[in-house]
Tab-separated table of C-alpha atoms in Angstrom:
chain	number	residue	atom	x	y	z
A	1	MET	CA	0.000	0.000	0.000
A	2	ASP	CA	1.156	3.532	-0.805
A	3	GLU	CA	2.959	4.782	2.313
A	4	SER	CA	1.733	8.329	1.817
A	5	ILE	CA	-1.881	7.207	2.397
A	6	MET	CA	-2.960	8.384	5.846
A	7	ILE	CA	-6.643	7.427	5.675
A	8	ASN	CA	-8.152	4.710	3.542
A	9	VAL	CA	-11.870	3.980	3.796
A	10	GLU	CA	-13.386	1.048	1.905
A	11	LYS	CA	-17.063	0.173	1.672
A	12	LEU	CA	-17.890	1.906	4.953
A	13	ASN	CA	-21.480	1.516	6.146
A	14	LYS	CA	-23.162	2.961	9.204
A	15	SER	CA	-26.803	2.885	10.295
A	16	PHE	CA	-28.631	4.290	13.285
A	17	GLY	CA	-31.617	2.000	13.727
A	18	ASP	CA	-33.452	1.952	10.389
A	19	LEU	CA	-31.616	4.999	9.103
A	20	HIS	CA	-28.775	4.002	6.759
A	21	VAL	CA	-26.491	7.053	7.145
A	22	LEU	CA	-23.349	5.990	5.268
A	23	LYS	CA	-23.575	3.770	2.212
A	24	ASP	CA	-20.463	2.084	0.823
A	25	ILE	CA	-18.148	5.037	1.353
A	26	ASN	CA	-14.714	4.809	-0.302
A	27	MET	CA	-12.178	7.561	0.383
A	28	VAL	CA	-8.417	8.040	0.357
A	29	VAL	CA	-6.548	10.874	2.065
A	30	LYS	CA	-2.804	11.171	1.527
A	31	GLN	CA	-0.227	12.739	3.794
A	32	SER	CA	-0.469	16.550	4.016
A	33	GLU	CA	-3.684	16.652	1.989
A	34	VAL	CA	-6.612	18.784	3.050
A	35	VAL	CA	-9.945	17.206	2.143
A	36	CYS	CA	-13.172	19.163	2.598
A	37	LEU	CA	-16.438	17.256	2.970
A	38	ILE	CA	-19.365	19.271	1.663
A	39	GLY	CA	-23.074	18.583	1.350
A	40	ALA	CA	-26.426	19.447	2.846
A	41	SER	CA	-27.226	18.766	6.503
A	42	GLY	CA	-28.015	15.093	7.019
A	43	SER	CA	-25.866	13.902	4.114
A	44	GLY	CA	-23.561	11.905	6.418
A	45	LYS	CA	-20.523	14.209	6.599
A	46	SER	CA	-20.233	14.415	10.392
A	47	THR	CA	-20.950	10.710	10.816
A	48	LEU	CA	-18.162	9.904	8.349
A	49	LEU	CA	-15.785	12.107	10.319
A	50	ARG	CA	-16.803	10.462	13.606
A	51	CYS	CA	-16.179	7.024	12.085
A	52	LEU	CA	-12.620	8.122	11.243
A	53	ASN	CA	-11.704	8.568	14.885
A	54	PHE	CA	-14.080	5.880	16.167
A	55	LEU	CA	-16.470	8.067	18.116
A	56	GLU	CA	-18.947	6.128	15.980
A	57	ILE	CA	-18.221	2.492	15.271
A	58	LYS	CA	-18.859	1.420	11.682
A	59	ASP	CA	-21.262	-1.422	10.882
A	60	SER	CA	-19.119	-2.762	8.053
A	61	GLY	CA	-16.218	-1.836	5.817
A	62	ILE	CA	-12.572	-1.044	6.455
A	63	VAL	CA	-10.939	2.019	8.017
A	64	THR	CA	-7.149	2.168	7.700
A	65	ILE	CA	-5.216	4.885	9.537
A	66	GLY	CA	-1.542	5.366	8.690
A	67	GLY	CA	-1.401	1.970	6.998
A	68	GLU	CA	-2.960	0.168	9.967
A	69	LYS	CA	-6.387	-1.431	9.682
A	70	ILE	CA	-8.287	-0.387	12.813
A	71	GLU	CA	-10.888	-2.608	14.469
A	72	LYS	CA	-12.456	-1.976	17.845
A	73	GLU	CA	-11.829	-5.608	18.838
A	74	THR	CA	-8.072	-5.396	18.285
A	75	HIS	CA	-7.165	-1.770	19.011
A	76	ASP	CA	-7.235	0.578	21.958
A	77	LEU	CA	-9.491	3.230	20.439
A	78	ASN	CA	-8.227	5.896	22.836
A	79	GLU	CA	-4.765	5.365	21.379
A	80	VAL	CA	-6.182	5.717	17.895
A	81	ARG	CA	-7.990	8.914	18.906
A	82	ALA	CA	-4.691	10.328	20.173
A	83	ARG	CA	-3.338	9.911	16.626
A	84	VAL	CA	-6.428	11.430	15.024
A	85	GLY	CA	-7.233	14.797	16.591
A	86	MET	CA	-10.776	16.146	16.434
A	87	VAL	CA	-12.152	19.666	16.687
A	88	PHE	CA	-15.905	19.957	17.135
A	89	GLN	CA	-18.484	22.564	16.257
A	90	HIS	CA	-18.989	23.282	19.972
A	91	PHE	CA	-15.681	23.709	21.689
A	92	ASN	CA	-16.145	21.291	24.621
A	93	LEU	CA	-13.560	23.085	26.773
A	94	PHE	CA	-13.434	22.342	30.501
A	95	PRO	CA	-15.094	25.432	32.042
A	96	HIS	CA	-13.356	25.044	35.414
A	97	LYS	CA	-9.851	24.926	33.913
A	98	THR	CA	-7.806	27.794	32.498
A	99	VAL	CA	-6.902	27.941	28.824
A	100	LEU	CA	-3.423	26.565	29.579
A	101	GLU	CA	-4.821	23.748	31.738
A	102	ASN	CA	-7.267	22.807	28.976
A	103	VAL	CA	-4.401	22.367	26.525
A	104	MET	CA	-2.240	20.439	29.033
A	105	GLU	CA	-4.960	18.058	30.239
A	106	ALA	CA	-4.798	15.221	27.694
A	107	PRO	CA	-1.007	14.846	27.310
A	108	ILE	CA	-0.671	14.638	31.108
A	109	TYR	CA	-3.624	12.348	31.858
A	110	VAL	CA	-3.842	10.273	28.693
A	111	LYS	CA	-0.185	10.098	27.684
A	112	LYS	CA	1.150	10.334	31.274
A	113	ARG	CA	3.766	12.887	30.256
A	114	GLN	CA	5.776	15.176	32.517
A	115	LYS	CA	3.985	18.368	33.494
A	116	GLU	CA	6.942	20.730	32.886
A	117	GLU	CA	7.533	19.458	29.360
A	118	VAL	CA	3.801	19.546	28.523
A	119	MET	CA	3.466	23.079	29.868
A	120	LYS	CA	6.280	24.292	27.613
A	121	GLU	CA	4.636	22.708	24.566
A	122	ALA	CA	1.189	24.007	25.548
A	123	LYS	CA	2.512	27.561	25.812
A	124	ALA	CA	4.114	27.204	22.368
A	125	LEU	CA	0.803	25.965	20.937
A	126	LEU	CA	-1.114	28.876	22.454
A	127	LYS	CA	1.432	31.209	20.890
A	128	LYS	CA	0.893	29.439	17.569
A	129	VAL	CA	-2.881	30.067	17.692
A	130	GLY	CA	-2.329	33.656	18.848
A	131	LEU	CA	-3.536	33.259	22.434
A	132	SER	CA	-0.418	33.569	24.595
A	133	ASP	CA	-2.087	36.410	26.512
A	134	LYS	CA	-5.032	34.186	27.497
A	135	GLU	CA	-3.120	31.374	29.261
A	136	ASN	CA	-4.621	31.997	32.689
A	137	VAL	CA	-8.110	32.980	31.560
A	138	TYR	CA	-11.151	30.706	31.938
A	139	PRO	CA	-13.176	29.752	28.826
A	140	SER	CA	-16.203	31.808	29.897
A	141	LYS	CA	-14.123	34.955	29.310
A	142	LEU	CA	-13.243	34.051	25.710
A	143	SER	CA	-15.024	34.804	22.451
A	144	GLY	CA	-16.242	31.868	20.360
A	145	GLY	CA	-13.329	32.260	17.957
A	146	GLN	CA	-10.850	32.220	20.817
A	147	LYS	CA	-12.480	29.118	22.322
A	148	GLN	CA	-12.233	27.335	18.996
A	149	ARG	CA	-8.542	28.243	18.664
A	150	VAL	CA	-7.953	26.841	22.173
A	151	ALA	CA	-9.767	23.670	21.064
A	152	ILE	CA	-7.401	23.427	18.070
A	153	ALA	CA	-4.358	23.892	20.340
A	154	ARG	CA	-5.751	21.242	22.680
A	155	ALA	CA	-6.113	18.735	19.831
A	156	LEU	CA	-2.577	19.521	18.604
A	157	ALA	CA	-1.173	18.934	22.097
A	158	MET	CA	-1.597	15.198	21.521
A	159	LYS	CA	0.692	15.446	18.462
A	160	PRO	CA	-1.836	13.845	16.119
A	161	GLU	CA	-0.931	12.538	12.667
A	162	ILE	CA	-4.288	13.691	11.300
A	163	MET	CA	-6.706	16.470	12.273
A	164	LEU	CA	-10.469	16.226	11.779
A	165	PHE	CA	-12.640	19.341	11.917
A	166	ASP	CA	-16.421	19.060	12.216
A	167	GLU	CA	-17.893	22.386	11.051
A	168	PRO	CA	-15.416	24.274	13.240
A	169	THR	CA	-16.830	27.700	12.344
A	170	SER	CA	-20.579	27.106	12.159
A	171	ALA	CA	-21.246	28.058	15.806
A	172	LEU	CA	-19.283	31.321	15.470
A	173	ASP	CA	-20.392	34.864	14.780
A	174	PRO	CA	-19.436	35.794	11.197
A	175	GLU	CA	-16.728	38.251	12.259
A	176	LEU	CA	-14.924	35.520	14.231
A	177	VAL	CA	-14.842	32.903	11.464
A	178	GLY	CA	-11.720	34.326	9.800
A	179	GLU	CA	-9.440	33.912	12.810
A	180	VAL	CA	-10.240	30.197	13.081
A	181	LEU	CA	-9.887	29.598	9.334
A	182	SER	CA	-6.509	31.360	9.282
A	183	THR	CA	-5.281	29.069	12.090
A	184	MET	CA	-6.443	26.073	10.024
A	185	LYS	CA	-4.786	27.508	6.914
A	186	GLU	CA	-1.473	27.724	8.768
A	187	LEU	CA	-1.773	24.087	9.816
A	188	ALA	CA	-2.396	23.117	6.197
A	189	GLU	CA	0.663	25.085	5.075
A	190	GLU	CA	2.751	23.216	7.654
A	191	GLY	CA	1.666	19.931	6.090
A	192	MET	CA	-0.927	18.660	8.574
A	193	THR	CA	-3.231	16.043	7.048
A	194	MET	CA	-6.758	17.385	7.530
A	195	VAL	CA	-10.340	16.327	6.859
A	196	VAL	CA	-12.756	19.212	7.276
A	197	VAL	CA	-16.556	19.227	7.256
A	198	THR	CA	-17.375	22.788	6.290
A	199	HIS	CA	-19.868	25.193	4.753
A	200	GLU	CA	-17.046	27.679	4.121
A	201	MET	CA	-16.680	27.232	0.375
A	202	GLY	CA	-14.069	30.006	0.136
A	203	PHE	CA	-11.842	28.082	2.559
A	204	ALA	CA	-12.397	24.845	0.619
A	205	LYS	CA	-11.509	26.565	-2.640
A	206	GLU	CA	-8.372	28.150	-1.248
A	207	VAL	CA	-6.963	25.419	0.978
A	208	ALA	CA	-8.370	21.996	0.052
A	209	ASN	CA	-6.682	19.552	-2.301
A	210	TRP	CA	-9.993	17.771	-2.742
A	211	ALA	CA	-13.625	18.509	-2.142
A	212	VAL	CA	-15.910	15.537	-1.551
A	213	TYR	CA	-19.635	16.077	-2.097
A	214	LEU	CA	-21.924	13.768	-0.112
A	215	HIS	CA	-25.630	13.357	-0.665
A	216	GLY	CA	-27.914	10.841	1.029
A	217	GLY	CA	-25.019	8.997	2.664
A	218	LYS	CA	-23.095	8.462	-0.568
A	219	ILE	CA	-20.111	10.193	-2.132
A	220	VAL	CA	-21.547	11.696	-5.302
A	221	GLU	CA	-18.506	13.537	-6.629
A	222	VAL	CA	-14.856	14.166	-5.775
A	223	GLY	CA	-12.685	16.790	-7.391
A	224	HIS	CA	-10.274	19.672	-6.984
A	225	PRO	CA	-12.394	22.435	-5.464
A	226	LYS	CA	-11.801	24.821	-8.359
A	227	ASP	CA	-13.038	22.185	-10.853
A	228	LEU	CA	-15.832	20.904	-8.656
A	229	PHE	CA	-17.199	24.364	-7.836
A	230	THR	CA	-16.986	25.795	-11.351
A	231	ASN	CA	-17.771	22.729	-13.406
A	232	PRO	CA	-19.492	19.945	-11.404
A	233	LYS	CA	-20.147	16.782	-13.390
A	234	GLU	CA	-23.176	15.599	-11.416
A	235	GLU	CA	-26.553	17.327	-11.455
A	236	ARG	CA	-26.956	16.868	-7.685
A	237	THR	CA	-23.592	18.539	-7.048
A	238	LYS	CA	-24.584	21.419	-9.296
A	239	ASN	CA	-27.919	21.890	-7.502
A	240	PHE	CA	-26.211	21.889	-4.108
A	241	LEU	CA	-23.547	24.381	-5.177
A	242	ASP	CA	-26.169	26.648	-6.751
A	243	SER	CA	-27.867	26.800	-3.350
A	244	VAL	CA	-24.712	27.694	-1.371
A	245	LEU	CA	-22.427	29.669	-3.684
C-alpha cells in the first residue's frame, strides 16, 4: 500500500436503527492533503468524520489509519484517537480549567507525560494560535473564535498525525470565522493532514486539495475544489452548489 496514504476507507457503512447514514463510502486521504467534505445537513458528513476517529463504530467496511487497519476488537481506540485529533463545532472546553490547563490536560492524563515538558509545549501551541495572553483565563471569558482556537491547540497537544474538523466555524459569529480559518490555513501550510466538514466554500476553494460532495449517505462527486465548484459533473452537485455559492 502507498505509504503516503494516511486514511483509507473502503465500503464503509453505518446505520442508526433503520436509518442508513453511510452507504459504501470509499475515500483516500494522503499525507499533508486537506480534504473538505461538503453537502447538505443530514448527508452523512459528520458521521463519516466520527467514524474516522471511532467516536462512531462502523457497521461494516474497512478504516485504515496510517497503513494500519483499525478494528475496535483489536485496538485501543483511545490510542487511535490520540493519533487522530478532532475539533468539534462546539468547543467542549473544561469550564473550570484555564486555557493553559485545557491544553495540558490530555497529554498529562492520557499520555502520562511530565507536566513541565507539557506546559512548555502548551505555551508554544497557544502562541501558535495567537492566544499567549489568554493562558490563565477561563473559557467563559473568551469569544467563540478564541475558544475554537484553544480547542485546536488542545487537539494539537496530543501530536496527532491527522486532524479532523467538524464544522469548526458554524457556531461562530461571522466576524470571528476568519481567525479560526486562518489558524487552520497555517496548519495546512505546515503539512498537517486534515479532513474538514465545512460550509465555508471560500476556505475549501483556497486550501483543500480535494472537495468531496456527499448526498444521502453516498459520495456523489470528488474533485479539486476549483473544478468541482466551477464545473461539477453531477446534477446533484450542481444543484447543491447553486444553493450555497
